[in-house]
PDB file of C-alpha atoms and ligand atoms in Angstrom:
ATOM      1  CA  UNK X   1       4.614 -13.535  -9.160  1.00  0.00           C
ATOM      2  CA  UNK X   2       5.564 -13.317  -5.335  1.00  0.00           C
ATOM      3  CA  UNK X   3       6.124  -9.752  -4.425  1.00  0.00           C
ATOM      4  CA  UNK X   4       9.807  -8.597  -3.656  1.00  0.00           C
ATOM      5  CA  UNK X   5      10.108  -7.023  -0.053  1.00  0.00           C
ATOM      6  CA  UNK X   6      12.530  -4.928   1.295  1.00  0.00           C
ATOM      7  CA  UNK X   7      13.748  -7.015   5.083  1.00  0.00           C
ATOM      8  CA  UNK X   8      11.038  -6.426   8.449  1.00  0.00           C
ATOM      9  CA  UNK X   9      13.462  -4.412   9.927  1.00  0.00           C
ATOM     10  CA  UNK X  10      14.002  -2.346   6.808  1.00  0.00           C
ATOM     11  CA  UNK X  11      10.243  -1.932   6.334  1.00  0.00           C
ATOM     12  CA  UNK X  12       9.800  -1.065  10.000  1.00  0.00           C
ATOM     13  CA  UNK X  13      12.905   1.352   9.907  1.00  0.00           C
ATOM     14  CA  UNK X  14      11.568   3.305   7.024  1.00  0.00           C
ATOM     15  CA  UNK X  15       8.164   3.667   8.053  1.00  0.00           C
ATOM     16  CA  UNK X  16       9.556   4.853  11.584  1.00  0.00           C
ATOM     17  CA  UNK X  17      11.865   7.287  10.496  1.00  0.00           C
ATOM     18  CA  UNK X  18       9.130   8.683   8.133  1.00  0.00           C
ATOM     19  CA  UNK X  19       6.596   9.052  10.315  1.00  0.00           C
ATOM     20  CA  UNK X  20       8.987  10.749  12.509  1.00  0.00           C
ATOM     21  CA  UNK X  21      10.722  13.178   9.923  1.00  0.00           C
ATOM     22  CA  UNK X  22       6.736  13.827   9.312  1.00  0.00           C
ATOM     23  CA  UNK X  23       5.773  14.847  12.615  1.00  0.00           C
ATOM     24  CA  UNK X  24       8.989  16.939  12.981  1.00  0.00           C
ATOM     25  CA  UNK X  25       8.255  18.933   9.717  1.00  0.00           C
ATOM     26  CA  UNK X  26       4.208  19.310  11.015  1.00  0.00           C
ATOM     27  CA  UNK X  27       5.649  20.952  14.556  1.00  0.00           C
ATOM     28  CA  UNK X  28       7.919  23.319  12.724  1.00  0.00           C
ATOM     29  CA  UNK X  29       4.657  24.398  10.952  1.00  0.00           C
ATOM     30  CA  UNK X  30       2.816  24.914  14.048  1.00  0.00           C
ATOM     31  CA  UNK X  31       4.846  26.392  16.526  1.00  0.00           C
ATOM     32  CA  UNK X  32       4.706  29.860  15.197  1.00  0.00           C
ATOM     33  CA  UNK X  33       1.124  29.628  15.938  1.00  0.00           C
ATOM     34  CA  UNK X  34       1.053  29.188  19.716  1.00  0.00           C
ATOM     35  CA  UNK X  35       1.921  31.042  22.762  1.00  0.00           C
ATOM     36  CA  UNK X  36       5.486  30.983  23.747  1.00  0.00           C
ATOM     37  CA  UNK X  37       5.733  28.650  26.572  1.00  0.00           C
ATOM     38  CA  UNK X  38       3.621  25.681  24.341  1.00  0.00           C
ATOM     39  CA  UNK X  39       6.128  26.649  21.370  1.00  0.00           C
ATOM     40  CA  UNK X  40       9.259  26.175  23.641  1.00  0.00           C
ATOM     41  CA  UNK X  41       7.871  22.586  24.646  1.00  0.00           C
ATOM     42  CA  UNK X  42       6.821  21.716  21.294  1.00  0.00           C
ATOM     43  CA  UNK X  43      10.803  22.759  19.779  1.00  0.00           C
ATOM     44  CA  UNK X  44      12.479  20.575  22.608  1.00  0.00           C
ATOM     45  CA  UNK X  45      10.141  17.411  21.505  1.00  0.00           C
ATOM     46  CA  UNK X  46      11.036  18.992  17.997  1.00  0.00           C
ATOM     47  CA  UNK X  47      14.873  18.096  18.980  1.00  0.00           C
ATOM     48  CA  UNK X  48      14.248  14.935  20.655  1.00  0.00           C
ATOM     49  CA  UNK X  49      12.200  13.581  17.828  1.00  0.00           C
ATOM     50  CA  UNK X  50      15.392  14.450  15.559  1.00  0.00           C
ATOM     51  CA  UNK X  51      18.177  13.191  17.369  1.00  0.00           C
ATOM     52  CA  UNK X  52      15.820   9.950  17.461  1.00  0.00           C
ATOM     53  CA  UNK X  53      16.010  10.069  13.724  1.00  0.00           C
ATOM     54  CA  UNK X  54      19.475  10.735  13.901  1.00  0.00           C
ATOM     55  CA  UNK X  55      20.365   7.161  15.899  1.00  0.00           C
ATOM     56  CA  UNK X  56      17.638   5.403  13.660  1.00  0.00           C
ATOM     57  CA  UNK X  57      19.568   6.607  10.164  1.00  0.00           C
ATOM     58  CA  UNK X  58      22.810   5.377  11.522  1.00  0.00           C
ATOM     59  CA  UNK X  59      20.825   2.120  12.132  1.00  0.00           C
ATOM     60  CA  UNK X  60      19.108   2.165   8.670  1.00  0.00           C
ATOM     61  CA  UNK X  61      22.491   3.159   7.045  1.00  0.00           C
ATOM     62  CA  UNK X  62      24.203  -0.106   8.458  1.00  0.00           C
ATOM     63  CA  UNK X  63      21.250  -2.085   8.033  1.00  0.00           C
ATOM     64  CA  UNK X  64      21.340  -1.101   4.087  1.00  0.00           C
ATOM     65  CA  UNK X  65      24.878  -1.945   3.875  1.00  0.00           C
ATOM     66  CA  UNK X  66      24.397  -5.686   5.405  1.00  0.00           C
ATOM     67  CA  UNK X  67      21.128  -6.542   3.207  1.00  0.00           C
ATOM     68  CA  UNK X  68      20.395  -5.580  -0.411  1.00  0.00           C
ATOM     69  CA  UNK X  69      17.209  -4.358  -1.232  1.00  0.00           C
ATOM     70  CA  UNK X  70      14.793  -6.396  -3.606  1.00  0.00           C
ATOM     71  CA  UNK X  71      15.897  -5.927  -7.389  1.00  0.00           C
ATOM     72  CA  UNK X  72      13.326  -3.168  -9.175  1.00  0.00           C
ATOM     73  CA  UNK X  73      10.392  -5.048 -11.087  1.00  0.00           C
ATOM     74  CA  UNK X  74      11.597  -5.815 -14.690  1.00  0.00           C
ATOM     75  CA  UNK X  75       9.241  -3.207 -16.111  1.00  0.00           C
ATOM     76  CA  UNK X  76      11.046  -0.135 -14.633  1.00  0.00           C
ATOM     77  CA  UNK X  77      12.458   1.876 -17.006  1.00  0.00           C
ATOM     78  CA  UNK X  78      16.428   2.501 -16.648  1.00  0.00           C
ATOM     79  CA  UNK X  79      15.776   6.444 -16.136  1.00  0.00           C
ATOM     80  CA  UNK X  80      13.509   5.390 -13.445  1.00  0.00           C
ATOM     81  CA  UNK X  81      15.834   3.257 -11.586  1.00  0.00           C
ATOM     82  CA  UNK X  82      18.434   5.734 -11.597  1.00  0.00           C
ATOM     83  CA  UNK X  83      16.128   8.521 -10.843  1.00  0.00           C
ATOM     84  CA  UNK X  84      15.302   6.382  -7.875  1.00  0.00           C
ATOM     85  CA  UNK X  85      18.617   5.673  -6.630  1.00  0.00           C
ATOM     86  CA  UNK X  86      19.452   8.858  -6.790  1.00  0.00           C
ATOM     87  CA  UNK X  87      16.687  10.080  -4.492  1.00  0.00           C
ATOM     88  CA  UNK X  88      17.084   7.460  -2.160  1.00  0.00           C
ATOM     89  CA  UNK X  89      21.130   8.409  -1.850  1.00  0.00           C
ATOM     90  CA  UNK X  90      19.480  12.481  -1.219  1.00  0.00           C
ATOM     91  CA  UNK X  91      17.146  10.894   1.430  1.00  0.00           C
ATOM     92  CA  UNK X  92      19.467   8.883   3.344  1.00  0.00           C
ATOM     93  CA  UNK X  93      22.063  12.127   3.332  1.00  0.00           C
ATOM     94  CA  UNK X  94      18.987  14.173   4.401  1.00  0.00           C
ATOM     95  CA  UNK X  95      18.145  11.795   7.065  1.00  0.00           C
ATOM     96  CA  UNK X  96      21.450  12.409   8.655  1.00  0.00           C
ATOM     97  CA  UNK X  97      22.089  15.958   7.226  1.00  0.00           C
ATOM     98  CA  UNK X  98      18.513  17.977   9.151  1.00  0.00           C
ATOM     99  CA  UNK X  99      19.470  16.766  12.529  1.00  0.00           C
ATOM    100  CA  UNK X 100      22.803  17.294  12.243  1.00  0.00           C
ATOM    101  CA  UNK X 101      22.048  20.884  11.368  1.00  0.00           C
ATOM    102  CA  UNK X 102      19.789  20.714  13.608  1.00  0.00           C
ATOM    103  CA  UNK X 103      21.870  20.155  16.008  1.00  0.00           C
ATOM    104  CA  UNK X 104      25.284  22.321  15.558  1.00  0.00           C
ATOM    105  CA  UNK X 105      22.309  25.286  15.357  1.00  0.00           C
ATOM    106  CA  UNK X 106      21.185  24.591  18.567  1.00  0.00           C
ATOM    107  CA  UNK X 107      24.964  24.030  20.674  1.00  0.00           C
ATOM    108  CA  UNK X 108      25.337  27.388  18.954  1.00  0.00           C
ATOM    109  CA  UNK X 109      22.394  29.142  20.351  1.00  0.00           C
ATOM    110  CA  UNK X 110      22.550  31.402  23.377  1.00  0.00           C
ATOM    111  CA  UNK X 111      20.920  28.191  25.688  1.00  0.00           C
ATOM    112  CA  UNK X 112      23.403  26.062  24.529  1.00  0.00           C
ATOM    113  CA  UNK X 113      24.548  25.843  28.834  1.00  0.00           C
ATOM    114  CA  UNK X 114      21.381  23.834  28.966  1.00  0.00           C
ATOM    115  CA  UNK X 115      21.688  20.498  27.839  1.00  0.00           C
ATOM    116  CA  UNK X 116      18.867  19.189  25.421  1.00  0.00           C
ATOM    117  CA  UNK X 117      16.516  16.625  27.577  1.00  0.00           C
ATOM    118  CA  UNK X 118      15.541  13.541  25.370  1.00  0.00           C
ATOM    119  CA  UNK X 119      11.577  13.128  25.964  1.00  0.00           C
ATOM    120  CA  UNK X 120      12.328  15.356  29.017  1.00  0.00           C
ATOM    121  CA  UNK X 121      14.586  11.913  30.483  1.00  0.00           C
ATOM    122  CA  UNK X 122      18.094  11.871  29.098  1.00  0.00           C
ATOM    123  CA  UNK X 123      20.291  14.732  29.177  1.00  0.00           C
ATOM    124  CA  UNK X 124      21.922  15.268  25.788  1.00  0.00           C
ATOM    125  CA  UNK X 125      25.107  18.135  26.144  1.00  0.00           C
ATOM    126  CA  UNK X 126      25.454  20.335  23.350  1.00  0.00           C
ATOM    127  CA  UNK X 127      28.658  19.748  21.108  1.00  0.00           C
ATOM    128  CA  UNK X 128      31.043  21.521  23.564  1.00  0.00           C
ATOM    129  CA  UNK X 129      33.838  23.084  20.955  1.00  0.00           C
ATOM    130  CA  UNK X 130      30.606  25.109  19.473  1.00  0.00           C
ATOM    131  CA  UNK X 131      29.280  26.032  22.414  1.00  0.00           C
ATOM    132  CA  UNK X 132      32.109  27.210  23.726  1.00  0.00           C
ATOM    133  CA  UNK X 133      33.080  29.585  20.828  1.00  0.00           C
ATOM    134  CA  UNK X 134      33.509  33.516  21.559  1.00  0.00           C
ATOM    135  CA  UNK X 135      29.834  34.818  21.775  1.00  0.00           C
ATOM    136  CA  UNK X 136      30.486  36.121  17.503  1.00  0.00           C
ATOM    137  CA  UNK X 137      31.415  33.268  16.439  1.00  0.00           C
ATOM    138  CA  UNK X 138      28.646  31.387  17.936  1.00  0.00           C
ATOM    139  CA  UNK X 139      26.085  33.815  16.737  1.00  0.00           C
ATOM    140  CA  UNK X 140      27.543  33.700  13.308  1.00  0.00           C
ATOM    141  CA  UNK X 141      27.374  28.969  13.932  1.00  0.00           C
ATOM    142  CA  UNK X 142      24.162  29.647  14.629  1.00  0.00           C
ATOM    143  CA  UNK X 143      22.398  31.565  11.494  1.00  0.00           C
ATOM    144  CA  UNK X 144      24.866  29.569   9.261  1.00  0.00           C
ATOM    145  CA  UNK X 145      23.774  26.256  10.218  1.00  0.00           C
ATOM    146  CA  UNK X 146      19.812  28.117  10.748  1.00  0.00           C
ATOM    147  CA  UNK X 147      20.276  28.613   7.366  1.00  0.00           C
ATOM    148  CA  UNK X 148      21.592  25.422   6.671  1.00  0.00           C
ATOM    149  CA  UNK X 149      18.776  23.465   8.727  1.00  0.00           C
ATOM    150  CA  UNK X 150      15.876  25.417   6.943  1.00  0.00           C
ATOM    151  CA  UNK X 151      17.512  25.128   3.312  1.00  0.00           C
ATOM    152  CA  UNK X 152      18.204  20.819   4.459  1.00  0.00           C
ATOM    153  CA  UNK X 153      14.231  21.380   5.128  1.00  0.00           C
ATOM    154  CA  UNK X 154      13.584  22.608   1.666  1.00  0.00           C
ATOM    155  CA  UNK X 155      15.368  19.606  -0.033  1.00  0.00           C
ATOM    156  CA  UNK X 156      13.547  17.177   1.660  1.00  0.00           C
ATOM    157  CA  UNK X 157      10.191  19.043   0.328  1.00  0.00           C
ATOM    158  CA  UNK X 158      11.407  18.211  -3.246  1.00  0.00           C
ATOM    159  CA  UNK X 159      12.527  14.860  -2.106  1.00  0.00           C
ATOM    160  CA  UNK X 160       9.877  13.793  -0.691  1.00  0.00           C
ATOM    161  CA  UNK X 161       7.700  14.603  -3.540  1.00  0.00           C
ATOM    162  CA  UNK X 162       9.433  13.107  -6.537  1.00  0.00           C
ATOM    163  CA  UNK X 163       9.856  10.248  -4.022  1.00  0.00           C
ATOM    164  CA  UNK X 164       5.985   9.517  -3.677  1.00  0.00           C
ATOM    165  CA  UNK X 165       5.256  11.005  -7.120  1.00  0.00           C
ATOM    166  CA  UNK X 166       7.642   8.106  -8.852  1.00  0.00           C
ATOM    167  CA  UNK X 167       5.582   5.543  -6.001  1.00  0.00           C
ATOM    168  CA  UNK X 168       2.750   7.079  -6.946  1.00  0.00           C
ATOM    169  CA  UNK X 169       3.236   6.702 -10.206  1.00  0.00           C
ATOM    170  CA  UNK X 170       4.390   2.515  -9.944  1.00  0.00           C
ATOM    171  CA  UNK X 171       1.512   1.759  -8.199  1.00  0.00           C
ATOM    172  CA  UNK X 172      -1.542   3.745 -10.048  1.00  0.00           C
ATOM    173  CA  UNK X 173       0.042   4.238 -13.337  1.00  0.00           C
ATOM    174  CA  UNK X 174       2.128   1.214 -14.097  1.00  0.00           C
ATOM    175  CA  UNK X 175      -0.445  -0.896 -11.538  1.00  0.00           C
ATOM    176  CA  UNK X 176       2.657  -2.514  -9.809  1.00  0.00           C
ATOM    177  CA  UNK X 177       2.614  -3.701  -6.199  1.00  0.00           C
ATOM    178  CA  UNK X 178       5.376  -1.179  -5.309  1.00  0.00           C
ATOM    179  CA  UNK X 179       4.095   0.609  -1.843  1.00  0.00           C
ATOM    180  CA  UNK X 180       3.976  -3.671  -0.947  1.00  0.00           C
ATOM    181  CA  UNK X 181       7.943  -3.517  -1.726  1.00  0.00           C
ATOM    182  CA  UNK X 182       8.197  -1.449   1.074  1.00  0.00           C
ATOM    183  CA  UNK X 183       5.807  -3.275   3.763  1.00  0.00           C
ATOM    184  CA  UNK X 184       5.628  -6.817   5.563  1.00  0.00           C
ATOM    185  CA  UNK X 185       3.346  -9.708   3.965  1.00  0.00           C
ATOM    186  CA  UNK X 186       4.543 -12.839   2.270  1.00  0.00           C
ATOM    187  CA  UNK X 187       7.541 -13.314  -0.044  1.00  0.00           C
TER     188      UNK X 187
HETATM  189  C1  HEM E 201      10.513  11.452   5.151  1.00  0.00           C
HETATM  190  C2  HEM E 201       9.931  10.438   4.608  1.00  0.00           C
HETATM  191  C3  HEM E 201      10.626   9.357   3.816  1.00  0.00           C
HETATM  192  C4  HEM E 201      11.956   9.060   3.699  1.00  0.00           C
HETATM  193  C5  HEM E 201      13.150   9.751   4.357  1.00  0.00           C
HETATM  194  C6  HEM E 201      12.045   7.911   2.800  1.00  0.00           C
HETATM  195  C7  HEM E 201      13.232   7.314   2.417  1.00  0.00           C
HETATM  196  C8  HEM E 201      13.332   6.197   1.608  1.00  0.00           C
HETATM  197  C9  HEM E 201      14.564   5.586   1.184  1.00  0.00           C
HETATM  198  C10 HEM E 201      15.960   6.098   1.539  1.00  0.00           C
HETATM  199  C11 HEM E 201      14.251   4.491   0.450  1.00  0.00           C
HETATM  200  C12 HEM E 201      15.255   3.506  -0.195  1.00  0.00           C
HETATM  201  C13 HEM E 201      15.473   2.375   0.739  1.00  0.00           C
HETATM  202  C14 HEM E 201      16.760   1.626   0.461  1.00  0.00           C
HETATM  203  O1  HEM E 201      17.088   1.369  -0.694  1.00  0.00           O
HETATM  204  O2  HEM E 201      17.444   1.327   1.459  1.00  0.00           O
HETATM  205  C15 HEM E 201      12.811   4.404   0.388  1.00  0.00           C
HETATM  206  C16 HEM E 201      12.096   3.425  -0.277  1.00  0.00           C
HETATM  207  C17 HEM E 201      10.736   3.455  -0.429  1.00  0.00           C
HETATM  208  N1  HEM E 201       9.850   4.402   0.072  1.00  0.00           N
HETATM  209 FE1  HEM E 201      10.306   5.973   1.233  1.00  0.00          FE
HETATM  210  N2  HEM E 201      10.787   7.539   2.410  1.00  0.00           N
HETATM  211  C18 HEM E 201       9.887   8.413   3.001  1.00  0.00           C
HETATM  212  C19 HEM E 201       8.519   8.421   2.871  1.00  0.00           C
HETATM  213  C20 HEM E 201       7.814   7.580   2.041  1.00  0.00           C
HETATM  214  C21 HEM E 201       6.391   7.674   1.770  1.00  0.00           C
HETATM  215  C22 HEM E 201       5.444   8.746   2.329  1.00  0.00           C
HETATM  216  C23 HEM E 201       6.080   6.670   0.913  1.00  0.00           C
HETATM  217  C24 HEM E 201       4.709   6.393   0.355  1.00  0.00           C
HETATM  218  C25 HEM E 201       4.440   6.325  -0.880  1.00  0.00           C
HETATM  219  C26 HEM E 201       7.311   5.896   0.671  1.00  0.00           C
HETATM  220  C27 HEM E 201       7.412   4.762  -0.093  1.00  0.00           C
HETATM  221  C28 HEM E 201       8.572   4.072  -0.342  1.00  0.00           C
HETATM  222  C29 HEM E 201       8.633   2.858  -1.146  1.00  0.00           C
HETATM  223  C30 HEM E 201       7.465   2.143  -1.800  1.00  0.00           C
HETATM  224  C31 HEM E 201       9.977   2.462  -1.193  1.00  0.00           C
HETATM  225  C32 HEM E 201      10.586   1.250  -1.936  1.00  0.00           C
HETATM  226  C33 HEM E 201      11.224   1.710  -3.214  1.00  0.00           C
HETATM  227  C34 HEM E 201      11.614   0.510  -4.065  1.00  0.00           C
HETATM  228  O3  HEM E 201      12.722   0.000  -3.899  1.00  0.00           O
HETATM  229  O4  HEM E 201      10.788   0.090  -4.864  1.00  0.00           O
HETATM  230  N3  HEM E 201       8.340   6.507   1.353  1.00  0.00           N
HETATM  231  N4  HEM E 201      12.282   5.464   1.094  1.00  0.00           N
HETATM  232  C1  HEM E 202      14.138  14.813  11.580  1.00  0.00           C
HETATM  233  C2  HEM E 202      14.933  15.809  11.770  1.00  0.00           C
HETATM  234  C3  HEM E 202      14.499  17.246  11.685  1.00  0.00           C
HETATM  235  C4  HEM E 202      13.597  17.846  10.833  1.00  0.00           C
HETATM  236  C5  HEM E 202      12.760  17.201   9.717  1.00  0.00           C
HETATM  237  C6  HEM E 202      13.579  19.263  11.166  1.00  0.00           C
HETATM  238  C7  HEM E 202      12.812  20.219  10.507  1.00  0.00           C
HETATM  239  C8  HEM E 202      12.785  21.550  10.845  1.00  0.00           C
HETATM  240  C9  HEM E 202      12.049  22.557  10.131  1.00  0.00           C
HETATM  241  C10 HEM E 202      11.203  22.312   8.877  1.00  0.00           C
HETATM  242  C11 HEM E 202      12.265  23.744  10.765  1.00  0.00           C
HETATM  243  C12 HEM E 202      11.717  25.114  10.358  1.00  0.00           C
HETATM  244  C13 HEM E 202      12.735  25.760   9.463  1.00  0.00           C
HETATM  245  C14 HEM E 202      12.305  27.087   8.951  1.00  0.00           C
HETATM  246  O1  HEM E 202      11.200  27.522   9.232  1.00  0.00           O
HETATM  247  O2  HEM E 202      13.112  27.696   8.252  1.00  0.00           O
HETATM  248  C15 HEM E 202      13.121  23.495  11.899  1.00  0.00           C
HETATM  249  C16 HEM E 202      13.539  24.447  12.815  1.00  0.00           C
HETATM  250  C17 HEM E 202      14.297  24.162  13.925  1.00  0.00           C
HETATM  251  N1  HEM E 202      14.874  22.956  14.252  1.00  0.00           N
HETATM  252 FE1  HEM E 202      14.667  21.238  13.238  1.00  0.00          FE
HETATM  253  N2  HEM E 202      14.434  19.473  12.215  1.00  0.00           N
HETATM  254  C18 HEM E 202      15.017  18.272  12.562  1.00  0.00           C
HETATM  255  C19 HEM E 202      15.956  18.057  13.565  1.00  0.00           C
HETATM  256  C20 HEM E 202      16.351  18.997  14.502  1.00  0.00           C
HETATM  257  C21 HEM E 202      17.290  18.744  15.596  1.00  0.00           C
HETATM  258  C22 HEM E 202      18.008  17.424  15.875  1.00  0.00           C
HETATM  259  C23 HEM E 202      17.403  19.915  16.289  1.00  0.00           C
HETATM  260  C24 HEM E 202      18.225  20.239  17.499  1.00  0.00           C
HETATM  261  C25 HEM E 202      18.813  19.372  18.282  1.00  0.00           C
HETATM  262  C26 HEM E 202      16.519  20.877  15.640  1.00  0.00           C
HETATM  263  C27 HEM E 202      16.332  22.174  16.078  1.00  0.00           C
HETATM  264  C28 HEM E 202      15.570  23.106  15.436  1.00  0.00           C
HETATM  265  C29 HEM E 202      15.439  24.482  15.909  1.00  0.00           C
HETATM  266  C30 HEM E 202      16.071  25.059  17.186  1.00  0.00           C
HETATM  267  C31 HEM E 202      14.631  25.142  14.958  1.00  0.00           C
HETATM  268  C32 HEM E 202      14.226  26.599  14.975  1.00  0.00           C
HETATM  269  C33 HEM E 202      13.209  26.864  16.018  1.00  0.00           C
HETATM  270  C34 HEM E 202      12.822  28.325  16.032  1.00  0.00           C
HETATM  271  O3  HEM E 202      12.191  28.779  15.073  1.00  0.00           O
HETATM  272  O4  HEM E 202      13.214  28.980  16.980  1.00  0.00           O
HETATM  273  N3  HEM E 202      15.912  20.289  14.556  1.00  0.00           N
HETATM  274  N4  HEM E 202      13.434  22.141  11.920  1.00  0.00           N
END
């Protein structure tokens, strides 16, 4: 039976923006850990890392929309595909929903004069009707959408893991080739 694959550029979207939501979650980890000026560089590659994932979901988002993904094996049970779907629908909001938190957090901060500086190359301007609230408002912008970043954060945790439990649980348990669905190889 030739294995269903999701399309190269799918594959190589979803293993990029993993891998980069990854990394992003490991730094938040770490940077309580170090001394302040190694923290400060390590939250600007933070935000350049996830308004990189931001540009990539768009891309994923219209990619999806243009090609269907492969149809699930015919052993799946229905609660499983719709489990699925529904996790996948969570992820993709996620994938736009943490750096767009992200993101109105940060033109809220007290910095927000500074631009943000892409890979320390492209200047980035903060979203100017935030940053230019009365100092209040913006410090009331900026725990809301704190809060809203590190709660987005939390999601993803449970995402994530019913998301590689259930591929987990295709490949090992039901012994289908379901982490090949979602890399390149023959059709
Ligand atoms: C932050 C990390 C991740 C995100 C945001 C993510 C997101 C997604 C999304 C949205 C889909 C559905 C694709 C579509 O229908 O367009 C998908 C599929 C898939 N993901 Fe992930 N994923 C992540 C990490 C992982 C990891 C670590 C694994 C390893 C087990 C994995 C394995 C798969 C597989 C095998 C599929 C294909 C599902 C199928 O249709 O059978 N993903 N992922
Ligand atoms: C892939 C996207 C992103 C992921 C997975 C992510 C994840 C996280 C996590 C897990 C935290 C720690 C939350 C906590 O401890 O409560 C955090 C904090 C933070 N994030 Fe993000 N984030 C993303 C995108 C962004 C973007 C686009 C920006 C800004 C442009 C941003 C700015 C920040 C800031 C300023 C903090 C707090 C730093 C501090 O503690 O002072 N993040 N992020």
């Amino acid at each position: 039976m030739p294995i269903r694959r999701y399309t190269e550029v799918a594959v190589l979207l979803h293993w990029l923006v993993a891998g980069l939501i990854v990394t992003n979650v490991l730094l938040a980890w770490t940077w309580d850990s170090l001394s302040k000026p190694t923290a400060h560089s390590l939250v600007n590659v933070h935000k350049s890392i996830g308004l990189t994932v931001l540009g990539l979901a768009l891309l994923r988002l219209l990619w999806r929309f243009s090609h269907r993904p492969p149809a699930y094996p015919a052993t799946y049970q229905r609660w499983e595909s719709v489990l699925s779907h529904i996790v996948h629908g969570f992820l993709y909001l996620i994938m736009f929903g943490l750096p767009i938190t992200g993101y109105i957090m940060d033109s809220a901060s007290k910095a927000s004069g500074q631009p943000i500086v892409w890979f320390g190359l492209i200047p980035i301007p903060h979203l100017g009707p935030i940053a230019q609230l009365a100092p209040g408002a913006k410090h009331h912008m900026h725990e809301l959408f704190g809060a809203a970043h590190s709660l987005s954060a939390d999601a993803l945790y449970l995402l994530l893991f019913l998301h590689v439990a259930g591929a987990l649980k295709h490949q090992f348990i039901d012994r289908e080739k379901e982490v090949q669905r979602m890399s390149w190889g023959p059709r």
